[in-house]
Each structure stands twice: as C-alpha cells, then as structure tokens.
Coordinates of C-alpha atoms in Angstrom, one line a residue:
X1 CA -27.0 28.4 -25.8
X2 CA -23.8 29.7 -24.1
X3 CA -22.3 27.7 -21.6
X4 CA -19.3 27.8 -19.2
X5 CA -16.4 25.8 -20.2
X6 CA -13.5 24.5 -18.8
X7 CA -10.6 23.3 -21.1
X8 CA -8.8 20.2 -20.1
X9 CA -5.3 20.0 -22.2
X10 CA -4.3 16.8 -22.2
X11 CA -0.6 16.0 -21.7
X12 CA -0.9 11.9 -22.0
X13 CA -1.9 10.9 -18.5
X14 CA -4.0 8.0 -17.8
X15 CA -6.3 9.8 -15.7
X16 CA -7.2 13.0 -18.0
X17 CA -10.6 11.5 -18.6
X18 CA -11.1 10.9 -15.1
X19 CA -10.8 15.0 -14.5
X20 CA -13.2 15.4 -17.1
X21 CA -16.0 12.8 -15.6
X22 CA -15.4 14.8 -12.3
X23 CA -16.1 18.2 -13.6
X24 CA -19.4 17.1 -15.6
X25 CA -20.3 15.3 -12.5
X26 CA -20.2 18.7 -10.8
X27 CA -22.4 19.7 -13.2
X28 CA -20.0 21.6 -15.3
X29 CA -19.3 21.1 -18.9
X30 CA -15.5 20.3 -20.1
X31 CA -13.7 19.7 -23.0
X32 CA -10.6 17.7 -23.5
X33 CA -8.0 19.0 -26.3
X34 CA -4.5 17.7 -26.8
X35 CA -1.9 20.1 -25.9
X36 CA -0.6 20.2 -29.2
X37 CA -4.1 22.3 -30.0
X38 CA -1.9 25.2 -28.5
X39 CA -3.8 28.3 -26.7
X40 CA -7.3 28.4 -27.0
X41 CA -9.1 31.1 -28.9
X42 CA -12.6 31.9 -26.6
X43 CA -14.0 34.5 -29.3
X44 CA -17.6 33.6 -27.2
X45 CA -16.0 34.5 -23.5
X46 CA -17.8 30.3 -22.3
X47 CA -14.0 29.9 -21.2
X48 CA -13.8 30.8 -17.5
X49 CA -10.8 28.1 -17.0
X50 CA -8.2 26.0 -18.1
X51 CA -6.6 22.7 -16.2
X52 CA -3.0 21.3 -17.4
X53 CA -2.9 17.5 -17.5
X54 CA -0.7 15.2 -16.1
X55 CA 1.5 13.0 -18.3
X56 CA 4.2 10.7 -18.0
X57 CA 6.8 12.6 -19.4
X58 CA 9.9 15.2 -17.6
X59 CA 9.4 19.0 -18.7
X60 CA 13.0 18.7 -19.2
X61 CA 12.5 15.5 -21.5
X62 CA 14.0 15.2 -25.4
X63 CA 10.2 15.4 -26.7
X64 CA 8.6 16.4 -23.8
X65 CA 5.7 17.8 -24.4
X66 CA 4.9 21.6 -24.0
X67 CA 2.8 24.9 -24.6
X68 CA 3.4 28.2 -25.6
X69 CA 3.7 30.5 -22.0
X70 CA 0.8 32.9 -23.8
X71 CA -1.3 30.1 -22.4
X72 CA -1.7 32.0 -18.9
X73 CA -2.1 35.4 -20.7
X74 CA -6.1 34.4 -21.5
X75 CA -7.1 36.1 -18.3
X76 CA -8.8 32.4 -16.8
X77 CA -7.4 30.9 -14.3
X78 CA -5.1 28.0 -15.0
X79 CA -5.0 24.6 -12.7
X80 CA -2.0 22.3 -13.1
X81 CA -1.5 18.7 -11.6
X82 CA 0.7 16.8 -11.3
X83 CA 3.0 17.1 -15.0
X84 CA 0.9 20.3 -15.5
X85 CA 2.1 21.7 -12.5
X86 CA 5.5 21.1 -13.7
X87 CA 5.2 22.6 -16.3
X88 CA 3.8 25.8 -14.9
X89 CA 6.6 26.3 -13.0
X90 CA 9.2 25.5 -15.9
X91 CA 6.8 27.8 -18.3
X92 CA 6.8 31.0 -15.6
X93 CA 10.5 30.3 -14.1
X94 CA 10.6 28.2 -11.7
X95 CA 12.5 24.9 -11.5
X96 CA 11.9 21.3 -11.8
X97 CA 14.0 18.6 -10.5
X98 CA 14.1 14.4 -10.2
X99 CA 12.7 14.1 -7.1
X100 CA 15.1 11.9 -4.7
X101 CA 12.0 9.5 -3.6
X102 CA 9.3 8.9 -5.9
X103 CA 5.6 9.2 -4.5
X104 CA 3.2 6.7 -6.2
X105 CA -0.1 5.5 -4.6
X106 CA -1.2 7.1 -1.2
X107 CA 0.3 10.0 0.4
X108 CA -0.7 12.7 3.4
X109 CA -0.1 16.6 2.4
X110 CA 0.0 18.9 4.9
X111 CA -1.8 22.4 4.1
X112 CA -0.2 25.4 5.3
X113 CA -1.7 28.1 3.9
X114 CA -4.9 29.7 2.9
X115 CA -5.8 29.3 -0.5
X116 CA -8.9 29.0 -2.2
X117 CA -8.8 25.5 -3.8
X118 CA -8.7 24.4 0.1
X119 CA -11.6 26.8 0.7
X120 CA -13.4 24.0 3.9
X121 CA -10.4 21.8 4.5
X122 CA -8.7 21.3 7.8
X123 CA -5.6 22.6 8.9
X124 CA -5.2 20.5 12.2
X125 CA -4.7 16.7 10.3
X126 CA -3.0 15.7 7.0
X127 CA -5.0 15.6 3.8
X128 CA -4.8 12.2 2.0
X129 CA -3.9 12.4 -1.5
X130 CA -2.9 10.1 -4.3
X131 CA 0.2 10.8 -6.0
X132 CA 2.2 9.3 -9.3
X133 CA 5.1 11.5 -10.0
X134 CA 8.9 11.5 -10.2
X135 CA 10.0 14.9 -10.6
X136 CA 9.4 18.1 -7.9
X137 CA 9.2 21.7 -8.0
X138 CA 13.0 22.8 -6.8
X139 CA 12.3 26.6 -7.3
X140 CA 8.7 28.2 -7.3
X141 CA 8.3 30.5 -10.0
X142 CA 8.5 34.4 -8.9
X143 CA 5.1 35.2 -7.0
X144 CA 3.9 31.9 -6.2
X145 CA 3.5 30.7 -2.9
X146 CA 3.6 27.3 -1.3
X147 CA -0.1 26.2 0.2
X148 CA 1.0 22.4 0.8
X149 CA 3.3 20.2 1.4
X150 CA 4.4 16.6 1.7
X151 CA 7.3 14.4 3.3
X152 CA 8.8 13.9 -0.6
X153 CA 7.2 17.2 -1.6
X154 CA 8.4 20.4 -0.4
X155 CA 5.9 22.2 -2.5
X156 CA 2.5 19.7 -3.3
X157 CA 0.6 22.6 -4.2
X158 CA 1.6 25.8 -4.7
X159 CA -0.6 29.2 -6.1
X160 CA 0.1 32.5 -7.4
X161 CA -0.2 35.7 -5.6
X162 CA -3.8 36.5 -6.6
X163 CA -4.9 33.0 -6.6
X164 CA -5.4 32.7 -10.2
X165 CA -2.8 30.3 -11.3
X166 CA -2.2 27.1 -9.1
X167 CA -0.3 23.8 -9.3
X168 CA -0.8 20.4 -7.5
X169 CA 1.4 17.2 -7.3
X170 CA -1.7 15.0 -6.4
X171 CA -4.0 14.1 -8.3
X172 CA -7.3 15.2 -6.8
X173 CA -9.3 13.6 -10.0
X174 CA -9.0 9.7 -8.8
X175 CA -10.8 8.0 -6.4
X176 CA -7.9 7.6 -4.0
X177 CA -8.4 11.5 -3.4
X178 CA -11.3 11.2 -1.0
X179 CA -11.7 15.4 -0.6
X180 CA -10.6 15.4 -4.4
X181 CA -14.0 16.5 -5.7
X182 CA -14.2 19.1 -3.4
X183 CA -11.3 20.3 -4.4
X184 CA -11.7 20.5 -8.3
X185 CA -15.2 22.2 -6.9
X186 CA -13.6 25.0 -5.4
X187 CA -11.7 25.6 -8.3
X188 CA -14.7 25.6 -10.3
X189 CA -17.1 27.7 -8.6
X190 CA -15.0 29.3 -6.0
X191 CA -11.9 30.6 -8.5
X192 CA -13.2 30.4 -12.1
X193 CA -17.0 31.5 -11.1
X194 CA -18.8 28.2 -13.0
X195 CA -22.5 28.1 -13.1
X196 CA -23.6 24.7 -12.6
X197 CA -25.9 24.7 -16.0
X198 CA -24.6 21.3 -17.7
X199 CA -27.7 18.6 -17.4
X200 CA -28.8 16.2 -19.1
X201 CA -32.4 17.8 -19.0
X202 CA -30.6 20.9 -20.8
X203 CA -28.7 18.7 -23.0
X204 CA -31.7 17.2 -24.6
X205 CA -33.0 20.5 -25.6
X206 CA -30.1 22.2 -26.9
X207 CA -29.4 18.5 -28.8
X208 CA -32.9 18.4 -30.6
X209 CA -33.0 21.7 -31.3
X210 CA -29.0 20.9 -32.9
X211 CA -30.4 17.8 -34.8
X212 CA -33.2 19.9 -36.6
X213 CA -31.3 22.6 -37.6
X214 CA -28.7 20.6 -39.1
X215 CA -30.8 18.0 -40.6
X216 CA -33.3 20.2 -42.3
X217 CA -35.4 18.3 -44.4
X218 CA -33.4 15.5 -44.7
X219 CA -33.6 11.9 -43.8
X220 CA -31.2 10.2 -41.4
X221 CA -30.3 6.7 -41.4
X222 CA -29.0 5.5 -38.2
X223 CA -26.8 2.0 -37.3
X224 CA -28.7 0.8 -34.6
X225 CA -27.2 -2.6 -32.3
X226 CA -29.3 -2.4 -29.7
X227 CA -27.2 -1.5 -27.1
X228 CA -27.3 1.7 -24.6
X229 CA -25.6 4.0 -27.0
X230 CA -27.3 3.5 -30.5
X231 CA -30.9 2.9 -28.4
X232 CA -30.1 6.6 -26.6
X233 CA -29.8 8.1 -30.3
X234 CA -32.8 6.7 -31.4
X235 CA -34.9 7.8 -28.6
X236 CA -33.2 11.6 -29.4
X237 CA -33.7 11.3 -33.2
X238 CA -37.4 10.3 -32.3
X239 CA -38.4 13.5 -30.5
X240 CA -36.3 15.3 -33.3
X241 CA -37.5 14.4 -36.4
X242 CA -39.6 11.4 -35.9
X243 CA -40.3 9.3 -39.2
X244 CA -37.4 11.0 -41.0
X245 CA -35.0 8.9 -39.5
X246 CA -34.9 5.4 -40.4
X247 CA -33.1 2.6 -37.9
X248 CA -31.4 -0.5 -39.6
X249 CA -30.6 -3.4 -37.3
X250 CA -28.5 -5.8 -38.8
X251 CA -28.9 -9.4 -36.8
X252 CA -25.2 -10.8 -37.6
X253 CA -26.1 -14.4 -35.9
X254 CA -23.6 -13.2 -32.9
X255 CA -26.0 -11.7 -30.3
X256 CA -26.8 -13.1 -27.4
X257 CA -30.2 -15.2 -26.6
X258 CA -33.3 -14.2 -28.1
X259 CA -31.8 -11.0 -28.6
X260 CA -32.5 -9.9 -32.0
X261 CA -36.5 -10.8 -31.0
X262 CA -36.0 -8.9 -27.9
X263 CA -34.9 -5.2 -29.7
X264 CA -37.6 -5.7 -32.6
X265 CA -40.2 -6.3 -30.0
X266 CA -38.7 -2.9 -28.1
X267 CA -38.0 -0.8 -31.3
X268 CA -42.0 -2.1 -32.5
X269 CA -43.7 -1.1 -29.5
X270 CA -41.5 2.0 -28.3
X271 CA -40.9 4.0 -30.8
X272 CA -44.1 5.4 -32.8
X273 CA -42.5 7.4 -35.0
X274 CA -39.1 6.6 -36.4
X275 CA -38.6 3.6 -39.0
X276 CA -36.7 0.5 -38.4
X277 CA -35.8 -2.3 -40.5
X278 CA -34.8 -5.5 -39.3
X279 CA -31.9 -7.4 -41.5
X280 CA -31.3 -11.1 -40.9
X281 CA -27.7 -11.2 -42.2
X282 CA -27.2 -14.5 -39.9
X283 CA -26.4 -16.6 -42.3
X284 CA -23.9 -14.5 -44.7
X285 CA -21.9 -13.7 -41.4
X286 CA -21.4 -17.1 -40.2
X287 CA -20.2 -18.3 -43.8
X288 CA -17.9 -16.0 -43.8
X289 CA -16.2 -16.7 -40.4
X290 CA -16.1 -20.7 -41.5
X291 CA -13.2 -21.9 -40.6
X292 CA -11.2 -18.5 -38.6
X293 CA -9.6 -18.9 -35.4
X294 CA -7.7 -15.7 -35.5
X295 CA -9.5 -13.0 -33.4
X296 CA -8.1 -10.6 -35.7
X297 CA -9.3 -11.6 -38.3
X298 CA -12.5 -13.1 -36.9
X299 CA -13.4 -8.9 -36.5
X300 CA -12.2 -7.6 -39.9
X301 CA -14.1 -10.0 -41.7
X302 CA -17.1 -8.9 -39.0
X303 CA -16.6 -5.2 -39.9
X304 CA -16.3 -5.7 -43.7
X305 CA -19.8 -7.7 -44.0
X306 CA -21.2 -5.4 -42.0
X307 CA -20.1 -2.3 -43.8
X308 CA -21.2 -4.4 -46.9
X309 CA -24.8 -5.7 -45.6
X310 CA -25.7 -2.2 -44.3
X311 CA -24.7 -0.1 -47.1
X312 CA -27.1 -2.3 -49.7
X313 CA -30.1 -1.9 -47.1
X314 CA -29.7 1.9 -46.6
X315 CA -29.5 2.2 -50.2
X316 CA -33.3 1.2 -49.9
X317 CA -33.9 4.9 -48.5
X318 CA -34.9 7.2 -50.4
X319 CA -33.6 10.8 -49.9
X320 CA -30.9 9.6 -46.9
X321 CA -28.4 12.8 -46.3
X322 CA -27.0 11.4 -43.0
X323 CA -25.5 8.5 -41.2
X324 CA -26.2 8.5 -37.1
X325 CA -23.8 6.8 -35.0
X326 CA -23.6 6.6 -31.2
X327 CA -20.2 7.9 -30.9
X328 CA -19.5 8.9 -27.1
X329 CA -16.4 11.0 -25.6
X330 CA -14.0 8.5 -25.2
X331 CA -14.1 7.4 -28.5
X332 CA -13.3 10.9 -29.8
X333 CA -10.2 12.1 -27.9
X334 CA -8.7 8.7 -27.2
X335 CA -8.0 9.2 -31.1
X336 CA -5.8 12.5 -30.7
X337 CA -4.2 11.6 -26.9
X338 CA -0.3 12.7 -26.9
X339 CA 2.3 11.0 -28.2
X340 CA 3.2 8.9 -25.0
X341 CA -0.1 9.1 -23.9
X342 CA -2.4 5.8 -22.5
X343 CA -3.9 5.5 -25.5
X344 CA -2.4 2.8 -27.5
X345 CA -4.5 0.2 -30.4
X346 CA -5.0 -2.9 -28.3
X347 CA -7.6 -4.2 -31.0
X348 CA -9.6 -3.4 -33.7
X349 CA -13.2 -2.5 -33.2
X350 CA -16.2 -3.2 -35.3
X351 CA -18.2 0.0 -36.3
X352 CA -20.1 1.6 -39.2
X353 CA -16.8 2.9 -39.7
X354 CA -16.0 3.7 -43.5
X355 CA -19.7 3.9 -44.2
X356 CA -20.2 7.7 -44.3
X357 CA -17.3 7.9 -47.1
X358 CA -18.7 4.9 -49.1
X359 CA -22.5 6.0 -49.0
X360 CA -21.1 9.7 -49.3
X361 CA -23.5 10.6 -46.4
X362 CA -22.9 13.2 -43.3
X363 CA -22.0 11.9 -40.3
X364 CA -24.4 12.8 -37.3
X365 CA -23.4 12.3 -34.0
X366 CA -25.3 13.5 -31.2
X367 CA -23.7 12.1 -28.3
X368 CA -20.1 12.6 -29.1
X369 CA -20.0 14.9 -26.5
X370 CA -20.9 12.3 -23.5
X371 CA -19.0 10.1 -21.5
X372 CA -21.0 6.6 -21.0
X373 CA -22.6 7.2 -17.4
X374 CA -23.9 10.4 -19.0
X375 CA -25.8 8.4 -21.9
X376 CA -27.3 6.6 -19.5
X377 CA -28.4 9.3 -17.4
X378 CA -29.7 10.9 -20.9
X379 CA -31.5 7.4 -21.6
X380 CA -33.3 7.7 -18.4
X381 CA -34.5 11.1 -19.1
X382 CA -35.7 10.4 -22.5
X383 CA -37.8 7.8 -20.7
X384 CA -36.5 4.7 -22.1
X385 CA -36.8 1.5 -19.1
X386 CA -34.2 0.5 -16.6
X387 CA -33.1 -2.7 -18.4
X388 CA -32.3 -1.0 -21.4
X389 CA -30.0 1.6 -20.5
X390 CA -28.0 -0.1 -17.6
X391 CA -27.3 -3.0 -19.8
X392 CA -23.5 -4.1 -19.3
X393 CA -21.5 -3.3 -22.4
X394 CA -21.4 -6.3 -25.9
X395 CA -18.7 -6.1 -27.8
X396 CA -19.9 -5.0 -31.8
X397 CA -18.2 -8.4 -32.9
X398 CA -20.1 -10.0 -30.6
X399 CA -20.5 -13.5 -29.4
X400 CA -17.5 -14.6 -32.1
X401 CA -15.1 -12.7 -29.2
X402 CA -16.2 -15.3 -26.7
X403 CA -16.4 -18.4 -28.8
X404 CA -12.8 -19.0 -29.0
X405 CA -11.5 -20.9 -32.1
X406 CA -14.0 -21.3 -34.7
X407 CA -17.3 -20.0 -34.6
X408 CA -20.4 -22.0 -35.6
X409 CA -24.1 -21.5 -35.2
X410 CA -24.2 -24.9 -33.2
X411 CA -21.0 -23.2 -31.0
X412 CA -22.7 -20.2 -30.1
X413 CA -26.0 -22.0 -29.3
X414 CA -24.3 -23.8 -26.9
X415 CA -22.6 -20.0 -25.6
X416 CA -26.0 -18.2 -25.4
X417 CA -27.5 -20.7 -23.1
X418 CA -24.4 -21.1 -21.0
X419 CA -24.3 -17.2 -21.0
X420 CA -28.1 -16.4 -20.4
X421 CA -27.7 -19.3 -17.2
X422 CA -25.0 -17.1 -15.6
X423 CA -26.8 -13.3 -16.4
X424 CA -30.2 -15.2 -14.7
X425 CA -28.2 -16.3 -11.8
X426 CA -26.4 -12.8 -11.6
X427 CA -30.3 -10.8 -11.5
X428 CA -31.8 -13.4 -9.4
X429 CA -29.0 -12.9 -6.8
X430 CA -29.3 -8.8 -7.4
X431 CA -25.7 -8.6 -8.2
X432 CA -26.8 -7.3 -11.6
X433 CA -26.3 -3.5 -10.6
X434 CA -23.1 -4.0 -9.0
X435 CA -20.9 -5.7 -11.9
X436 CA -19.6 -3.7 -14.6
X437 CA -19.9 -6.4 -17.3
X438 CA -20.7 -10.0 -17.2
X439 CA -20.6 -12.7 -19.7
X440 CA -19.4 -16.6 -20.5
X441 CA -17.2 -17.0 -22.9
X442 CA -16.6 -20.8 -25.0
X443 CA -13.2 -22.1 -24.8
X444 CA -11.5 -24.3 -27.1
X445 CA -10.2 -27.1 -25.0
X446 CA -12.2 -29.9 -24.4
X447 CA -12.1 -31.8 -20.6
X448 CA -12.5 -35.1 -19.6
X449 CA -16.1 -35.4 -17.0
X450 CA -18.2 -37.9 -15.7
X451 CA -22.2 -37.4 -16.0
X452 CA -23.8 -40.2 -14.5
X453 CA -22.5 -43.1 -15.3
X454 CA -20.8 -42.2 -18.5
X455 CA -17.4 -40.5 -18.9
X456 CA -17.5 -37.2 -21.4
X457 CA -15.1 -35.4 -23.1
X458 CA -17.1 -31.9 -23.8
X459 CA -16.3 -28.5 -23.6
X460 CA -15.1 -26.1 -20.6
X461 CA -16.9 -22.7 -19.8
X462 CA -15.3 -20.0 -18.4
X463 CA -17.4 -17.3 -16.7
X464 CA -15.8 -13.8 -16.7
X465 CA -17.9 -10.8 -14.3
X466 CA -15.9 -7.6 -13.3
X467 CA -15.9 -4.5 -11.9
X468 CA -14.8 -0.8 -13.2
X469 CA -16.0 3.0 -13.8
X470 CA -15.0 3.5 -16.9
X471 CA -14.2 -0.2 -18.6
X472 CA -10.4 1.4 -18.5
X473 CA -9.1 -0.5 -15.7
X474 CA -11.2 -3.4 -14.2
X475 CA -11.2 -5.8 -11.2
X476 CA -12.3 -9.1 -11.1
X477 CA -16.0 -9.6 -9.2
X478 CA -15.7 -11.0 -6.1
X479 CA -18.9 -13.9 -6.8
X480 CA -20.3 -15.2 -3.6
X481 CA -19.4 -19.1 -3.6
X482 CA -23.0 -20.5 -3.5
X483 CA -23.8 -18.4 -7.0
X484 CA -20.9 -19.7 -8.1
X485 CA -22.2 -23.2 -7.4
X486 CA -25.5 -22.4 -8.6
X487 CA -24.0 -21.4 -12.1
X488 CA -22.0 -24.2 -12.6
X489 CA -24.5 -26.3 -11.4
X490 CA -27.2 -25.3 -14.0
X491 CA -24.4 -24.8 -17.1
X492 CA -23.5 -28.2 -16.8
X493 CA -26.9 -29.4 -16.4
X494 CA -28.6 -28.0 -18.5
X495 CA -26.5 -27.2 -21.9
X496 CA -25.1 -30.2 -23.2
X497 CA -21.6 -29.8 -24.7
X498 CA -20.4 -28.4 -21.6
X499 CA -18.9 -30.3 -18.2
X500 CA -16.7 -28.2 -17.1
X501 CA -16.9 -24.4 -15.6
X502 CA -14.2 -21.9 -14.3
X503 CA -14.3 -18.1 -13.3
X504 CA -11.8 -15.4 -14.1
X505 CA -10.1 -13.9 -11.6
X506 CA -7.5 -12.0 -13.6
X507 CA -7.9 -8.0 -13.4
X508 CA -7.1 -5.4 -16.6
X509 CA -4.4 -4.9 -16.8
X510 CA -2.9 -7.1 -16.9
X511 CA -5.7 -9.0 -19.1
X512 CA -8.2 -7.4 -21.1
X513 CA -11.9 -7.7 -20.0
X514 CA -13.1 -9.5 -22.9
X515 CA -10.9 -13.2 -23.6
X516 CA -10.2 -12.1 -27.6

C-alpha cells in the first residue's frame, strides 16, 4: 500500500525525533534520514514533502554539514527550522550571520504576513515560540519573503513566493511551541496535500500481510523479555503465522518479583497459537556476575550469556529461517544521526544482538518503523490488556543495574521486595499512569539504624520515579510526601536488610535515569 511520506533529514539536532513524533501524531507517516543520504529518489511519487533539521552546527562551519541545492528541484515542498532554515537560505543565496543576541528558550514572534503555515493564527498578539539558535538570516534569498519576525530575529520565518519553500527559526516541534502542532499541520495538509492515512489499525494489516510474504513457509524464532516491545511482536506474529513462530524466554535471575511466573502465565493463557519456551538460565547468569562490580562489565558478561543460552535453545527448532526482535525507531536512526549530532554511546545495551550472524538467521523486525507511544497504541489494538502494554520501561540487564556492587540472588531478593513495595504504593495511590518509569534501586553503602531496641547496620534504598515523553530527557517525580512516608515506612518494615530509604531528585541530564 502507497502511502504519503514526509522526509525528515536530519542535521544532528536534539529534537529531530520530536518532529517525527509530531507528524505521526497528525496521523502522517515520516521517515528520518541523515543528511548525508543526499536527495531523495521518490520513483513511487509517496513523497509529497521534505523538512530540514536543525542541528548544532554554523552553515559556514569547517564541517558543517550540508546538501546538494538539487534538493529543492524534487517539486515537494521543503520546510526548514531552525539550522535548516539556514541552510536554505545559504543553499538558494541568501546570507547567514552570528546573530548579535542569542535566542534560547521562550520567545514571542510577531507574524506579519500571510502565509500558509500560519493558515488560523492571529495577527493582533505575539505568537510564543521556543527558540535555540545563534546565527540569523542577514539576506533572504531572491524571492523569499519575510512572514515573521522577532526582537533578535529580523526574519523568524520567512517563505518563497509561491509558498512552496519556507524556513523557521523556532522550533515549532517542542512542547514549548504551544500552536506548534498546528503549525507543522498546515504544512502537512494545507502546503504538501497529506492524507491522514497512517494508523495503527492500517498498520497492522499492511504489517501481517509484510510478515507472510516475507516469511513464506518458514519458521520464526522470536527473543521475547516480556516487556511492551517483544510482547507487541508476538501478539503480530500470532495473527501472522500462528504456530510457526516460536517464543524463547530466557529467565536470567534479574527480573523483577514473580516476574518470570507472571509472563508464562500471560504467554500460556494468551496466545493459542504461537510456541513459547521457558529457559531458566538463573543460575548460569548469576555465576557468572560472582564477584563484578563494574557496570560495564556487569552487562557484557549479561549480553554474552545471553547470546550463548539462547542460541543453544533455538537450535532446538527445527526449520528456524528467522530471528524477530522488537526493534523500534529510535533504535534505528539514533545509529546513523550526524556527526555532531545528540547521539553519543552513553552505555552498552543488552540485546539479541550478534545472534542473527551466529545462528546465520534473517532478521525480522516488524516494528522498526514505530516510535514507543505508537507500540503501545498498536498493543492496544491487537487486544493485549492495559497492564501489559503501559508497563514502564526494564532495562535488558535488568535488576543487576540497580543492585549496585555485586549482585547476588540474596541481593536482589532483598531489591524485588523493596521494589514491588514502592510499584504497590505508586498503583494504590494512582500515580502509576503519570510516571514515566519507576523503580528502587540497592545501594552499596551500608547505614547505621535503630529498629526497636537494637542498633543495625543494613543497607540504604534509594527510590528513583520520573517523568519524560520520550526517556530522552527526564524530570524527577514530584511524590506526594505521605506516599513517600508510606514507602519508606513499609521497605524498612517489611524487607529486612534494609533501614534506610532516600528518593532521587536529580533530572537527565544531568544524571541518567537508571543509577548504572
């Protein structure tokens, strides 16, 4: 099936993803390139337009990043913010300059002329916009036209004579842009003429009917967790090929309480048709990490047994072609973003990666195209329950993240209970829904207490719950202080080896969301 497509090419900013989420949210499907892909070829005419990045480089930069001029030849229409818009101008003629103040954070724009991308906005009070940027357009380029303006910005949005081509300082993608999504709208439907046809509902049929061709006859062995992503491909390969798909869970001692009972229970009663195989690997995985403090090394060692416990199991399958993984979107272009870009290795993740080249099997990945919210909406319409789609996000090392130090069956008995305390509190409160991720996490330091009349000297808990869209950036969660007391109250009642809880109130960045 043919669908309309805009092209997002990606010049490093932080926010590019955040222009994609806001085009599939108006029900349009995007794709993110890096602009080193060069000018699209459309040979199916889906491309109906093309938005420029921003970036934190200067067009006039030593290694600056830039694209051939051809680019605004394709006959779409081209939108360029913020770098992008740079960029346009220095492509077609126009000038670029250090601007004399830099705007970042909240600004007001004045519009002062008609133009289509302010198709329903007001003329008679300033537009708020967020802006990052430290050059300016000095010189339009011949034709264009200058639609708005700002106190630092003599030209915050400019368009070409036949409203085709178009540049903005702001960046109407972010959340600080409150009219922002109507603003990418009219550029979608008023100027490039988008039908609003990408849903999940469509997604699901054009995705099984995908599976089945490519698959054939074959069988499929998929790397299931049990979290949102790898339970969203299972549902899909269920309706596609049922039985021919075979689900291998590997329990690696490092999941939270009664977890590994809780998704064969699920996988045993849900699914009728595809085949899944429990492997109790506990034991081998906590050898193994004996004695490791490092984090670093706590995850390669993770990753390797894996690898090595789930390759002998799917050997077990007879006539297995293909290896299913719940790649998603981010994972796919944060690997090709610009040099310069956000994307930068701030640790190593554990994965079936390395498996389709040692098992010699095709990789099938059915959600690479999705951003997380998405899977979740897709979840919802394959009819899996509430609680197992808008679960918050477990690392794929898994508990030996948040036992800090070594990690020991007795340790993370004493984590899981600590843990499923504070995720009982959170639900029973109804602050569930409203917190991005939540979890304890086991520290190594030991703190002097007094429990009755005895003095201790047992372990502190810290309890870690934030807020975010897209796990990129994160605040802490602002707890109410009697659920605070009510967690610490029950922790250090009722798991012995801890007397002692804190909460995290540091944001990312600067910290990470998880502790390791």
């Amino acid at each position: 099936m043919q669908r309309d497509t805009i092209l997002i090419l990606d010049f490093g900013s932080q926010y590019t993803q955040l222009i994609a989420r806001r085009i599939r949210e108006a029900n349009v499907y995007c794709e993110i390139k890096p602009c080193w892909d060069g000018v699209p070829a459309d040979p199916d005419g889906r491309l109906k337009g093309i938005v420029l990045s921003g970036g934190p480089n200067s067009v006039y930069a030593d290694g600056a990043p830039l694209l051939d001029r051809s680019v605004f030849d394709l006959g779409v229409p081209v939108l360029g913010i913020c770098y992008g818009m740079q960029l346009m101008t220095h492509l077609l003629g126009g000038e670029v300059e250090p601007a004399t103040e830099r705007e970042f954070g909240r600004a007001e724009i004045e519009v002062t002329d008609a133009c289509p991308l302010f198709h329903g906005f007001g003329t008679d009070a300033p537009e708020l916009v967020w802006m990052s940027h430290g050059d300016r357009v000095k010189r339009l380029p011949e034709g264009f036209r200058v639609v708005a303006r700002s106190p630092n910005s003599p030209a915050a949005a400019m368009a070409s004579a036949d409203d085709r081509f178009f540049g903005v300082q702001f960046h109407p993608e972010v959340h600080h842009t409150p009219n922002g999504s109507a603003f990418l709208g009219n550029f979608l439907f008023d100027v490039c003429g988008c039908s609003p046809d990408w849903t999940m509902g469509s997604f699901i049929e054009e995705e099984i009917a995908a599976i089945r061709e490519r698959v054939g006859d074959d069988h499929v062995i998929l790397g299931l967790s049990g979290g949102v992503d790898s339970t969203v491909v299972a549902a899909l390969l269920d309706r596609a090929i049922g039985d021919r798909c075979t689900a291998i869970f590997v329990d690696n001692g490092l999941l939270r309480y009664q977890e590994a009972q809780e998704v064969c229970d699920f996988f045993a009663s849900y699914f009728k048709g595809l085949r899944f195989v429990h492997v109790d690997a506990s034991e081998r995985f906590l050898s193994e990490l004996a004695g490791v403090t490092d984090p670093e090394q706590k995850r390669k060692i993770i990753g390797r047994v894996f690898v090595e416990v789930f390759d002998a199991e799917a050997h077990k399958v007879q006539g297995a072609a293909w290896l299913a993984q719940g790649t998603l979107y981010p994972d796919v272009i944060e690997s090709v973003s610009p040099k310069g870009g956000p994307s930068v290795s701030i640790k190593s993740h554990h994965n079936v990666g390395g498996l389709p080249e040692r098992m010699k099997l095709k990789l099938l990945e059915p959600l690479r195209e999705l951003f997380k919210d998405e899977v979740r909406e897709l979840g919802r319409q394959l009819g899996l329950p509430r609680h197992r789609v808008d679960r918050h996000p477990f690392p794929g090392p898994g508990l030996a993240v948040r036992v800090l130090g070594e990690v020991t069956q007795a340790r993370c008995d004493v984590l899981r209970l600590a843990d499923k305390i504070f995720i009982d509190e959170i639900r029973a409160a109804g602050l569930y829904d409203d917190i991005w991720q939540a979890f304890a996490v086991l520290l190594p330091v030991r703190t002097v207490g007094v429990m009755g009349d005895e003095r201790t000297y047992e372990n502190a808990c810290a309890l870690r719950a934030v807020t975010s869209v897209d796990g990129m950036t994160a605040d802490w969660f602002h707890m109410p202080y009697e659920v605070l007391a009510r967690m610490s109250n029950r922790i250090i009642n009722e798991v012995r080896g801890i007397n002692r809880v804190t909460y995290d109130i540091s944001s990312k960045p600067p910290g990470t969301i998880e502790w390791e």
